[in-house]
mmCIF file of C-alpha atoms in Angstrom:
data_model
loop_
_atom_site.group_PDB
_atom_site.id
_atom_site.type_symbol
_atom_site.label_atom_id
_atom_site.label_comp_id
_atom_site.label_asym_id
_atom_site.label_seq_id
_atom_site.Cartn_x
_atom_site.Cartn_y
_atom_site.Cartn_z
ATOM 1 C CA MET A 1 11.339 8.159 -11.498
ATOM 2 C CA HIS A 2 8.377 10.827 -10.590
ATOM 3 C CA THR A 3 6.795 11.473 -8.388
ATOM 4 C CA ARG A 4 3.325 11.515 -6.602
ATOM 5 C CA LYS A 5 2.004 12.239 -3.206
ATOM 6 C CA LEU A 6 -0.925 10.423 -2.988
ATOM 7 C CA ALA A 7 -4.576 12.127 -0.617
ATOM 8 C CA VAL A 8 -3.583 10.092 2.056
ATOM 9 C CA ALA A 9 -1.128 11.775 3.971
ATOM 10 C CA GLY A 10 2.136 9.706 4.160
ATOM 11 C CA GLY A 11 1.479 8.253 0.975
ATOM 12 C CA PHE A 12 3.522 7.989 -2.409
ATOM 13 C CA GLU A 13 3.119 6.601 -6.572
ATOM 14 C CA PHE A 14 6.208 5.791 -8.037
ATOM 15 C CA THR A 15 6.204 5.594 -11.642
ATOM 16 C CA PRO A 16 9.401 4.201 -12.900
ATOM 17 C CA ASP A 17 11.276 4.775 -16.646
ATOM 18 C CA ILE A 18 11.000 2.079 -18.287
ATOM 19 C CA HIS A 19 14.010 0.527 -21.518
ATOM 20 C CA THR A 20 12.912 -1.066 -24.077
ATOM 21 C CA ASP A 21 14.312 -2.830 -26.665
ATOM 22 C CA GLN A 22 14.075 -6.299 -28.817
ATOM 23 C CA ARG A 23 15.391 -8.633 -26.762
ATOM 24 C CA GLY A 24 12.007 -7.371 -24.258
ATOM 25 C CA LEU A 25 12.813 -4.537 -21.280
ATOM 26 C CA PHE A 26 13.896 -3.455 -18.043
ATOM 27 C CA VAL A 27 12.450 -1.141 -14.848
ATOM 28 C CA SER A 28 13.684 -0.666 -11.918
ATOM 29 C CA PRO A 29 9.683 -0.752 -10.115
ATOM 30 C CA LEU A 30 12.257 1.064 -6.457
ATOM 31 C CA GLN A 31 14.841 3.110 -6.191
ATOM 32 C CA ASP A 32 16.432 4.264 -3.501
ATOM 33 C CA GLU A 33 17.388 7.344 -4.362
ATOM 34 C CA ALA A 34 13.403 8.505 -5.365
ATOM 35 C CA PHE A 35 12.433 7.127 -1.820
ATOM 36 C CA LEU A 36 14.356 8.659 -0.402
ATOM 37 C CA ALA A 37 13.933 11.989 -1.563
ATOM 38 C CA ALA A 38 10.148 12.517 -1.337
ATOM 39 C CA VAL A 39 9.983 9.913 1.929
ATOM 40 C CA GLY A 40 13.005 11.260 3.952
ATOM 41 C CA HIS A 41 14.210 8.430 4.541
ATOM 42 C CA ARG A 42 14.751 4.755 2.588
ATOM 43 C CA PHE A 43 12.173 1.472 2.914
ATOM 44 C CA PRO A 44 13.969 -0.992 4.707
ATOM 45 C CA VAL A 45 12.990 -4.843 3.558
ATOM 46 C CA ALA A 46 12.543 -7.275 5.472
ATOM 47 C CA GLN A 47 10.216 -9.826 3.918
ATOM 48 C CA THR A 48 8.963 -10.087 0.293
ATOM 49 C CA ASN A 49 5.455 -10.770 -0.813
ATOM 50 C CA HIS A 50 4.514 -12.471 -4.147
ATOM 51 C CA SER A 51 0.850 -13.034 -5.094
ATOM 52 C CA ARG A 52 -1.166 -14.459 -7.916
ATOM 53 C CA SER A 53 -4.921 -13.944 -7.815
ATOM 54 C CA ALA A 54 -7.590 -14.702 -10.321
ATOM 55 C CA ARG A 55 -9.705 -11.130 -12.297
ATOM 56 C CA GLY A 56 -12.767 -10.182 -9.059
ATOM 57 C CA VAL A 57 -10.329 -11.498 -6.501
ATOM 58 C CA LEU A 58 -9.697 -8.106 -3.658
ATOM 59 C CA ARG A 59 -7.561 -8.735 -0.899
ATOM 60 C CA GLY A 60 -7.846 -6.509 1.784
ATOM 61 C CA LEU A 61 -8.419 -3.662 3.645
ATOM 62 C CA HIS A 62 -5.800 -5.271 5.837
ATOM 63 C CA PHE A 63 -3.331 -3.124 8.159
ATOM 64 C CA THR A 64 -0.687 -3.862 11.289
ATOM 65 C CA ALA A 65 -1.244 -3.426 14.816
ATOM 66 C CA THR A 66 0.288 0.117 15.197
ATOM 67 C CA PRO A 67 3.246 -0.168 17.007
ATOM 68 C CA PRO A 68 5.128 -2.572 15.467
ATOM 69 C CA GLY A 69 3.292 -1.251 12.132
ATOM 70 C CA GLN A 70 4.224 -2.392 8.947
ATOM 71 C CA ALA A 71 5.187 -0.042 5.443
ATOM 72 C CA LYS A 72 4.755 -1.495 2.467
ATOM 73 C CA TYR A 73 5.533 -1.115 -1.747
ATOM 74 C CA VAL A 74 3.844 -2.873 -4.163
ATOM 75 C CA TYR A 75 3.119 -3.012 -7.348
ATOM 76 C CA CYS A 76 2.198 -5.371 -10.371
ATOM 77 C CA ALA A 77 4.474 -7.526 -12.229
ATOM 78 C CA ARG A 78 1.590 -8.989 -13.731
ATOM 79 C CA GLY A 79 -2.096 -8.251 -15.160
ATOM 80 C CA GLN A 80 -3.589 -4.974 -14.165
ATOM 81 C CA ALA A 81 -5.637 -4.430 -10.912
ATOM 82 C CA LEU A 82 -6.312 -1.090 -8.257
ATOM 83 C CA ASP A 83 -4.704 -0.655 -5.646
ATOM 84 C CA ALA A 84 -6.359 2.133 -2.744
ATOM 85 C CA VAL A 85 -5.218 3.064 0.423
ATOM 86 C CA VAL A 86 -6.625 4.110 3.175
ATOM 87 C CA ASP A 87 -6.435 6.554 5.793
ATOM 88 C CA ILE A 88 -6.993 4.188 8.832
ATOM 89 C CA ARG A 89 -4.898 6.690 11.710
ATOM 90 C CA VAL A 90 -7.455 7.929 14.315
ATOM 91 C CA GLY A 91 -5.987 11.560 14.718
ATOM 92 C CA SER A 92 -4.613 11.896 11.466
ATOM 93 C CA PRO A 93 -5.649 15.016 9.410
ATOM 94 C CA THR A 94 -6.618 13.228 6.545
ATOM 95 C CA PHE A 95 -8.503 10.267 8.373
ATOM 96 C CA GLY A 96 -11.392 7.931 6.646
ATOM 97 C CA GLN A 97 -9.797 10.063 3.343
ATOM 98 C CA TRP A 98 -8.718 7.034 0.576
ATOM 99 C CA ASP A 99 -6.379 6.553 -2.943
ATOM 100 C CA LEU A 100 -6.532 4.906 -6.172
ATOM 101 C CA VAL A 101 -3.984 3.923 -7.820
ATOM 102 C CA ARG A 102 -4.385 1.676 -11.344
ATOM 103 C CA MET A 103 -1.578 -1.265 -11.446
ATOM 104 C CA ASP A 104 -0.304 -3.758 -14.524
ATOM 105 C CA SER A 105 2.629 -4.337 -15.787
ATOM 106 C CA GLU A 106 2.844 -1.807 -18.451
ATOM 107 C CA SER A 107 3.587 1.181 -16.207
ATOM 108 C CA PHE A 108 5.905 -0.452 -12.882
ATOM 109 C CA ARG A 109 3.664 2.150 -10.951
ATOM 110 C CA ALA A 110 4.391 1.220 -7.562
ATOM 111 C CA VAL A 111 2.942 3.228 -4.337
ATOM 112 C CA TYR A 112 4.109 3.069 -0.988
ATOM 113 C CA ILE A 113 1.415 2.481 2.104
ATOM 114 C CA PRO A 114 3.434 4.074 5.867
ATOM 115 C CA ASP A 115 2.146 2.025 9.040
ATOM 116 C CA GLY A 116 -1.265 2.765 10.119
ATOM 117 C CA LEU A 117 -2.562 2.583 6.857
ATOM 118 C CA ALA A 118 -5.523 -0.236 4.955
ATOM 119 C CA HIS A 119 -3.831 -1.577 1.700
ATOM 120 C CA ALA A 120 -6.610 -3.146 -1.285
ATOM 121 C CA PHE A 121 -6.496 -4.369 -4.384
ATOM 122 C CA LEU A 122 -8.723 -5.775 -6.694
ATOM 123 C CA ALA A 123 -7.356 -7.853 -9.362
ATOM 124 C CA LEU A 124 -9.155 -6.826 -13.394
ATOM 125 C CA GLU A 125 -6.985 -9.788 -15.165
ATOM 126 C CA ASP A 126 -6.840 -13.404 -14.027
ATOM 127 C CA ASP A 127 -3.039 -14.113 -13.799
ATOM 128 C CA THR A 128 -2.946 -11.112 -11.888
ATOM 129 C CA VAL A 129 0.858 -10.650 -10.134
ATOM 130 C CA MET A 130 1.513 -8.467 -6.724
ATOM 131 C CA SER A 131 4.608 -8.178 -5.829
ATOM 132 C CA TYR A 132 4.616 -6.277 -1.663
ATOM 133 C CA LEU A 133 8.157 -4.980 -0.186
ATOM 134 C CA VAL A 134 7.480 -4.851 3.546
ATOM 135 C CA SER A 135 9.383 -3.653 6.250
ATOM 136 C CA SER A 136 8.564 -6.155 8.803
ATOM 137 C CA ALA A 137 7.823 -9.918 8.884
ATOM 138 C CA TYR A 138 4.230 -11.565 8.599
ATOM 139 C CA ASP A 139 2.556 -11.812 11.522
ATOM 140 C CA ALA A 140 -0.359 -12.877 12.165
ATOM 141 C CA GLU A 141 -1.447 -12.159 15.368
ATOM 142 C CA LEU A 142 -0.845 -8.350 14.852
ATOM 143 C CA GLU A 143 -3.061 -7.980 11.247
ATOM 144 C CA HIS A 144 -6.168 -6.916 11.140
ATOM 145 C CA ALA A 145 -8.915 -6.676 7.953
ATOM 146 C CA ILE A 146 -11.837 -3.630 7.399
ATOM 147 C CA ASP A 147 -14.509 -4.437 4.858
ATOM 148 C CA PRO A 148 -12.963 -3.537 1.680
ATOM 149 C CA LEU A 149 -16.879 -2.822 0.802
ATOM 150 C CA ASP A 150 -17.640 -0.495 3.044
ATOM 151 C CA PRO A 151 -20.037 2.184 2.063
ATOM 152 C CA ALA A 152 -19.238 4.969 4.104
ATOM 153 C CA ILE A 153 -15.739 5.009 3.233
ATOM 154 C CA GLY A 154 -16.746 4.731 -1.059
ATOM 155 C CA LEU A 155 -14.100 2.970 -2.408
ATOM 156 C CA PRO A 156 -14.881 3.116 -6.239
ATOM 157 C CA TRP A 157 -14.127 -0.032 -7.256
ATOM 158 C CA PRO A 158 -16.071 -1.088 -11.156
ATOM 159 C CA PRO A 159 -19.497 -2.755 -10.179
ATOM 160 C CA GLU A 160 -19.118 -4.466 -13.587
ATOM 161 C CA VAL A 161 -16.650 -6.816 -11.627
ATOM 162 C CA LYS A 162 -18.477 -9.931 -9.563
ATOM 163 C CA PHE A 163 -15.786 -9.618 -6.402
ATOM 164 C CA LEU A 164 -13.937 -12.228 -4.510
ATOM 165 C CA LEU A 165 -13.067 -11.786 -0.993
ATOM 166 C CA SER A 166 -11.712 -14.481 1.790
ATOM 167 C CA ALA A 167 -14.110 -15.877 4.338
ATOM 168 C CA ARG A 168 -11.711 -13.043 6.296
ATOM 169 C CA ASP A 169 -12.533 -10.307 4.476
ATOM 170 C CA THR A 170 -16.468 -10.629 4.001
ATOM 171 C CA VAL A 171 -16.567 -10.574 7.556
ATOM 172 C CA ALA A 172 -14.388 -7.261 8.773
ATOM 173 C CA PRO A 173 -15.567 -4.693 10.426
ATOM 174 C CA THR A 174 -16.406 -1.997 8.545
ATOM 175 C CA LEU A 175 -13.928 1.089 9.705
ATOM 176 C CA ALA A 176 -15.945 2.287 12.650
ATOM 177 C CA GLU A 177 -16.841 -0.871 14.112
ATOM 178 C CA ALA A 178 -13.420 -1.150 13.794
ATOM 179 C CA GLU A 179 -12.836 2.329 15.444
ATOM 180 C CA ALA A 180 -15.017 1.543 17.742
ATOM 181 C CA MET A 181 -13.274 -1.779 18.788
ATOM 182 C CA GLY A 182 -10.375 -0.150 19.355
ATOM 183 C CA MET A 183 -8.102 -1.241 16.423
ATOM 184 C CA LEU A 184 -7.809 1.343 14.665
ATOM 185 C CA PRO A 185 -4.271 2.861 14.998
ATOM 186 C CA GLN A 186 -3.366 6.249 16.234
ATOM 187 C CA TYR A 187 -1.898 8.634 14.456
ATOM 188 C CA ALA A 188 0.928 9.334 16.795
ATOM 189 C CA ASP A 189 2.369 5.995 16.692
ATOM 190 C CA CYS A 190 2.641 5.930 13.041
ATOM 191 C CA LEU A 191 4.370 9.090 12.760
ATOM 192 C CA PRO A 192 8.164 8.874 11.851
ATOM 193 C CA ALA A 193 11.099 8.509 14.912
ATOM 194 C CA VAL A 194 12.087 11.767 15.773
ATOM 195 C CA PRO A 195 16.418 11.621 15.585
ATOM 196 C CA ALA A 196 17.539 12.454 18.806
ATOM 197 C CA ALA A 197 19.691 15.497 20.095
ATOM 198 C CA ASP A 198 22.799 15.783 20.949
ATOM 199 C CA PRO A 199 24.482 17.327 24.113
ATOM 200 C CA GLY A 200 24.539 20.513 22.539
ATOM 201 C CA GLY A 201 21.354 20.454 20.927
ATOM 202 C CA ILE A 202 21.343 19.886 17.664
ATOM 203 C CA ARG A 203 19.797 17.113 16.255
ATOM 204 C CA VAL A 204 21.629 14.164 14.591
ATOM 205 C CA GLY A 205 22.439 15.016 11.587
ATOM 206 C CA GLU A 206 22.525 18.683 11.084
#
């Protein structure tokens, strides 16, 4: 497994080794040892999600209110997609920054999106399938969206693609509007919990 830090603090890209023979291929997009080494904790899977999209479908930018937040681990199981991660955590050292990862069913590249980041992807082929592992169950009341075409964010979506957005994403606020409405998560609320200290003042696990 090859690991790369994203330009957004706390986000990572993982590219697994692929094993092929005359039967086909075998790949493990999420590997506990590599994830733990990069992120510092295991990924707590609470739910798996699966989406299939036609070329031009643009889903996002989506995020979950924090707290409680929701972390995601996403890869492309079929087709091709451009996956975007945007830091919308107020007070973050990388607030407003983004990273873009090309995903496909040749590399099985995956992206880890921690609490408080916004996520979107653009399907580049018909029948593009995205697989998600998420850290909490879906709750519609906690789900929010930001305009994926917000020029202030400036995501470099390919201009030749005709976008197809949901009704919710079409009317989603810009990043500045979401911040003015108090929708955005606070960076401090998105940081991993600090281990508790024992009576002797030494952190558990040290």
